[in-house]
């Protein structure tokens, strides 16, 4: 019996392609795109198939598939033929159907179910997907039952050169130091190609430089950019723009290319020394400049930048050494010549100075020292200008001593100031009253002699620090000095008790018992310290109750002379104590020590004292005392209520229209016109008290408000006997000076008398016309409109006319 041979599958497809080696393509000068590719069908059978008369049979195995290849980016109109599937079971009778499944089946790849032909119906891109894995199945056309086991195969997308190189990190920015040697690395550029690097030369890139020669070059394989010229100077050109190209196919014709830009900046090195634009400079300097002021600015130029242009300046010669110094402005690198000494510039002493200044780089590159010195020098001439200077005191601080016993007008000392200018203008002195609010001192305007203006009290103010002003003819030129006046102590204060003592004497005290220890204080401060002597006054020395013992240490003890004190007989004793100091002259004071008698326990602690004990012992309880006090308070409240009610019943002083106007006192603001109304005392004293006191002009600020009227000059000299008015005005002026809220000028109008020399005589309403008066005031109507009101009130017109007016 004949055995049936197993069915045999055969697959015909595009199994391989005609591949041309790189060497062959290079020799032929062709690219992969220009090589004609043809499909070579191969028939692959299972082992044992087609051996003719052989009777040896091998066990059937699963399908073994090689890769199918399909060219990417196919642009034809017809579907692209990929390959063919065929089974030996298929006898061409249409009983076998071929089924394709897997990646891209039906959507990208289709199969003819009758013939097994596979086509690609879409354009493929290897860069998106390089492989597709599919499964093949041969089934019975009618029953759909497999006639061959399912097998898997791969369709590989064949690469073509369809992607140009790209610089993913471009454009590039790089820095390289100027003056770098040839071949110094600047930057490395990298281009990538999306084509298959394992197939052909589509992804093999070569670099070249399109723009930037001859300054820079690029390595064709690595893409490293290097310098190509020596001594590239940043000061001549500091930036270069390079264009680098990357070309695939090893740079051959037909290859694709991409470009990028590289901006190369030359960084600075210290290859330029500083140089002054001029060799000499001249500046004018006012002599009044304060210390540390900038006298002049100079600058050495340096073509470098940053730390390579940082400067250092110093004075190396000249007659201003020690008087001036040079600093560096870190922002502008200028040399700042500053004044180093106080009051160093004086036109009258020296009119000019010469300096020689050196400028050098702070950071020096030793590679360029061979080019020369990195420093430069210049001469600076400073011309001192004369200015009108304020007066200068010979001693800024004058120390003076005065006794507190000094009389008013005592000379304390003298200050001296001079005009430093050549004109030597005269100087007037004054005291800044803000530093002498109480006006304790005066100063002679022309001589600078300081004297006392009021009695001094060391215990109130021991040291006075006043400011002296020295003023030239030009009031803007004011010099200031200080005078520290120390008030020396005299023995003008008597000693007193150190505290207010509350001495308790127990009823059970025994003779000779110390009941109090007293001490004293004295506002004076003698150089050798205090030494107080305590004693009883002559009146108290012979008393039979107490005695005093001086402890010789500025304290004294009060002792009892007897015992048996009883508070019921006498609850309080007053003991006068005499305290003397050791000053010259000796001062003493009598101080009274109050001694209260109290009931004490056996330990000497008081229990009850004084009047309270008496009342309690008499049987008057605390409740009774409270009741008495409550009654007193009730009476006081009643009295206050009665007084308040009486005040409310008083009628208000309002002018009744029915009353006669002449029955009331009428107040007018008009001045009577008496010539002596403004001559009761010298009005000049209101404006300048110093004229009366020391014949010196006041230096108060002139008020900006215009006077309401200009007083007429007095017809005769004011009487000199007006001391009471001077003292009154002086006290008011002192209060205004001390008051910080007072205006800087005085305004005081006080009229103490009514003038007796007025031609209108007295116009007092107390002497107004009464019903029985015989005076005739008709002449008032002739005095003008200012007296019309008085004429209507006191004239001979009838009462109806008076009320009508």
mmCIF file of N, CA and C in Angstrom, residues 299-351:
data_model
loop_
_atom_site.group_PDB
_atom_site.id
_atom_site.type_symbol
_atom_site.label_atom_id
_atom_site.label_comp_id
_atom_site.label_asym_id
_atom_site.label_seq_id
_atom_site.Cartn_x
_atom_site.Cartn_y
_atom_site.Cartn_z
ATOM 1 N N UNK A 299 41.465 109.598 35.274
ATOM 2 C CA UNK A 299 41.221 108.218 34.857
ATOM 3 C C UNK A 299 42.233 107.815 33.793
ATOM 4 N N UNK A 300 42.836 106.656 34.006
ATOM 5 C CA UNK A 300 43.702 106.057 32.991
ATOM 6 C C UNK A 300 42.855 105.112 32.153
ATOM 7 N N UNK A 301 43.020 105.172 30.827
ATOM 8 C CA UNK A 301 42.216 104.369 29.918
ATOM 9 C C UNK A 301 42.863 103.015 29.706
ATOM 10 N N UNK A 302 42.019 101.977 29.662
ATOM 11 C CA UNK A 302 42.475 100.614 29.438
ATOM 12 C C UNK A 302 41.489 99.963 28.476
ATOM 13 N N UNK A 303 42.011 99.402 27.379
ATOM 14 C CA UNK A 303 41.138 98.783 26.376
ATOM 15 C C UNK A 303 40.539 97.484 26.871
ATOM 16 N N UNK A 304 41.112 96.891 27.915
ATOM 17 C CA UNK A 304 40.563 95.659 28.446
ATOM 18 C C UNK A 304 39.289 95.961 29.225
ATOM 19 N N UNK A 305 38.609 94.885 29.616
ATOM 20 C CA UNK A 305 37.356 95.035 30.344
ATOM 21 C C UNK A 305 37.378 94.122 31.559
ATOM 22 N N UNK A 306 36.404 94.375 32.445
ATOM 23 C CA UNK A 306 36.255 93.510 33.610
ATOM 24 C C UNK A 306 37.437 93.602 34.557
ATOM 25 N N UNK A 307 37.791 92.494 35.188
ATOM 26 C CA UNK A 307 38.918 92.507 36.133
ATOM 27 C C UNK A 307 40.233 92.920 35.483
ATOM 28 N N UNK A 308 40.360 92.738 34.161
ATOM 29 C CA UNK A 308 41.603 93.106 33.489
ATOM 30 C C UNK A 308 41.749 94.615 33.356
ATOM 31 N N UNK A 309 40.667 95.359 33.605
ATOM 32 C CA UNK A 309 40.741 96.822 33.520
ATOM 33 C C UNK A 309 40.707 97.479 34.895
ATOM 34 N N UNK A 310 40.727 96.702 35.960
ATOM 35 C CA UNK A 310 40.715 97.273 37.301
ATOM 36 C C UNK A 310 42.036 97.981 37.580
ATOM 37 N N UNK A 311 41.917 99.180 38.202
ATOM 38 C CA UNK A 311 43.068 100.071 38.379
ATOM 39 C C UNK A 311 43.456 100.191 39.845
ATOM 40 N N UNK A 312 44.691 100.603 40.036
ATOM 41 C CA UNK A 312 45.211 101.039 41.320
ATOM 42 C C UNK A 312 45.952 102.354 41.101
ATOM 43 N N UNK A 313 45.642 103.338 41.946
ATOM 44 C CA UNK A 313 46.290 104.653 41.845
ATOM 45 C C UNK A 313 47.062 104.921 43.136
ATOM 46 N N UNK A 314 48.153 105.643 42.989
ATOM 47 C CA UNK A 314 48.916 106.057 44.172
ATOM 48 C C UNK A 314 49.717 107.308 43.836
ATOM 49 N N UNK A 315 49.943 108.115 44.889
ATOM 50 C CA UNK A 315 50.757 109.333 44.734
ATOM 51 C C UNK A 315 52.209 108.943 44.960
ATOM 52 N N UNK A 316 53.030 109.156 43.957
ATOM 53 C CA UNK A 316 54.434 108.751 44.068
ATOM 54 C C UNK A 316 55.367 109.934 44.310
ATOM 55 N N UNK A 317 54.871 111.165 44.124
ATOM 56 C CA UNK A 317 55.754 112.319 44.309
ATOM 57 C C UNK A 317 54.885 113.570 44.402
ATOM 58 N N UNK A 318 55.465 114.680 44.861
ATOM 59 C CA UNK A 318 54.780 115.959 44.929
ATOM 60 C C UNK A 318 54.824 116.548 46.315
ATOM 61 N N UNK A 319 54.391 117.810 46.428
ATOM 62 C CA UNK A 319 54.406 118.507 47.714
ATOM 63 C C UNK A 319 53.088 118.350 48.469
ATOM 64 N N UNK A 320 52.215 117.483 47.971
ATOM 65 C CA UNK A 320 50.955 117.238 48.674
ATOM 66 C C UNK A 320 50.918 115.896 49.352
ATOM 67 N N UNK A 321 52.085 115.264 49.521
ATOM 68 C CA UNK A 321 52.121 113.964 50.204
ATOM 69 C C UNK A 321 51.666 114.137 51.646
ATOM 70 N N UNK A 322 50.794 113.267 52.086
ATOM 71 C CA UNK A 322 50.261 113.350 53.431
ATOM 72 C C UNK A 322 49.051 114.241 53.552
ATOM 73 N N UNK A 323 48.856 115.164 52.603
ATOM 74 C CA UNK A 323 47.696 116.039 52.624
ATOM 75 C C UNK A 323 46.567 115.496 51.754
ATOM 76 N N UNK A 324 46.943 114.793 50.694
ATOM 77 C CA UNK A 324 45.959 114.202 49.792
ATOM 78 C C UNK A 324 46.212 112.697 49.691
ATOM 79 N N UNK A 325 45.194 111.982 49.272
ATOM 80 C CA UNK A 325 45.322 110.566 48.962
ATOM 81 C C UNK A 325 44.408 110.236 47.785
ATOM 82 N N UNK A 326 44.661 109.090 47.167
ATOM 83 C CA UNK A 326 43.918 108.700 45.967
ATOM 84 C C UNK A 326 43.164 107.405 46.262
ATOM 85 N N UNK A 327 41.882 107.420 45.983
ATOM 86 C CA UNK A 327 41.037 106.240 46.085
ATOM 87 C C UNK A 327 40.553 105.832 44.699
ATOM 88 N N UNK A 328 40.009 104.636 44.586
ATOM 89 C CA UNK A 328 39.529 104.117 43.307
ATOM 90 C C UNK A 328 38.014 104.013 43.367
ATOM 91 N N UNK A 329 37.350 104.586 42.366
ATOM 92 C CA UNK A 329 35.922 104.392 42.191
ATOM 93 C C UNK A 329 35.719 103.042 41.510
ATOM 94 N N UNK A 330 35.184 102.072 42.224
ATOM 95 C CA UNK A 330 35.094 100.710 41.698
ATOM 96 C C UNK A 330 34.157 100.608 40.507
ATOM 97 N N UNK A 331 33.225 101.553 40.366
ATOM 98 C CA UNK A 331 32.288 101.505 39.245
ATOM 99 C C UNK A 331 32.896 102.082 37.973
ATOM 100 N N UNK A 332 33.619 103.185 38.082
ATOM 101 C CA UNK A 332 34.167 103.849 36.895
ATOM 102 C C UNK A 332 35.670 103.667 36.748
ATOM 103 N N UNK A 333 36.337 103.082 37.752
ATOM 104 C CA UNK A 333 37.798 102.910 37.757
ATOM 105 C C UNK A 333 38.524 104.251 37.651
ATOM 106 N N UNK A 334 37.895 105.298 38.197
ATOM 107 C CA UNK A 334 38.540 106.604 38.245
ATOM 108 C C UNK A 334 39.370 106.721 39.522
ATOM 109 N N UNK A 335 40.379 107.570 39.454
ATOM 110 C CA UNK A 335 41.150 107.894 40.633
ATOM 111 C C UNK A 335 40.583 109.133 41.298
ATOM 112 N N UNK A 336 40.153 109.007 42.551
ATOM 113 C CA UNK A 336 39.538 110.111 43.284
ATOM 114 C C UNK A 336 40.569 110.693 44.243
ATOM 115 N N UNK A 337 40.988 111.914 43.969
ATOM 116 C CA UNK A 337 41.932 112.612 44.840
ATOM 117 C C UNK A 337 41.120 113.299 45.934
ATOM 118 N N UNK A 338 41.340 112.920 47.202
ATOM 119 C CA UNK A 338 40.555 113.442 48.314
ATOM 120 C C UNK A 338 41.460 114.172 49.303
ATOM 121 N N UNK A 339 40.823 115.093 50.044
ATOM 122 C CA UNK A 339 41.527 115.859 51.070
ATOM 123 C C UNK A 339 41.613 115.018 52.326
ATOM 124 N N UNK A 340 42.804 114.933 52.892
ATOM 125 C CA UNK A 340 43.040 114.022 54.010
ATOM 126 C C UNK A 340 43.108 114.736 55.349
ATOM 127 N N UNK A 341 43.401 116.020 55.401
ATOM 128 C CA UNK A 341 43.580 116.734 56.656
ATOM 129 C C UNK A 341 42.510 117.805 56.812
ATOM 130 N N UNK A 342 42.173 118.065 58.087
ATOM 131 C CA UNK A 342 41.176 119.080 58.402
ATOM 132 C C UNK A 342 41.807 120.463 58.253
ATOM 133 N N UNK A 343 41.074 121.351 57.596
ATOM 134 C CA UNK A 343 41.531 122.736 57.391
ATOM 135 C C UNK A 343 42.937 122.770 56.777
ATOM 136 N N UNK A 344 43.182 121.840 55.847
ATOM 137 C CA UNK A 344 44.510 121.793 55.242
ATOM 138 C C UNK A 344 44.672 122.851 54.156
ATOM 139 N N UNK A 345 43.599 123.167 53.459
ATOM 140 C CA UNK A 345 43.690 124.131 52.368
ATOM 141 C C UNK A 345 43.529 125.544 52.918
ATOM 142 N N UNK A 346 44.500 126.370 52.637
ATOM 143 C CA UNK A 346 44.461 127.765 53.078
ATOM 144 C C UNK A 346 45.130 128.601 52.008
ATOM 145 N N UNK A 347 44.321 129.380 51.332
ATOM 146 C CA UNK A 347 44.848 130.197 50.236
ATOM 147 C C UNK A 347 45.912 131.163 50.738
ATOM 148 N N UNK A 348 45.694 131.692 51.930
ATOM 149 C CA UNK A 348 46.649 132.671 52.444
ATOM 150 C C UNK A 348 47.986 132.021 52.787
ATOM 151 N N UNK A 349 47.999 130.725 53.033
ATOM 152 C CA UNK A 349 49.243 130.035 53.377
ATOM 153 C C UNK A 349 49.922 129.438 52.158
ATOM 154 N N UNK A 350 49.173 128.717 51.315
ATOM 155 C CA UNK A 350 49.737 128.070 50.135
ATOM 156 C C UNK A 350 48.683 128.063 49.042
ATOM 157 N N UNK A 351 49.030 128.549 47.882
ATOM 158 C CA UNK A 351 48.058 128.740 46.797
ATOM 159 C C UNK A 351 47.999 127.575 45.833
#
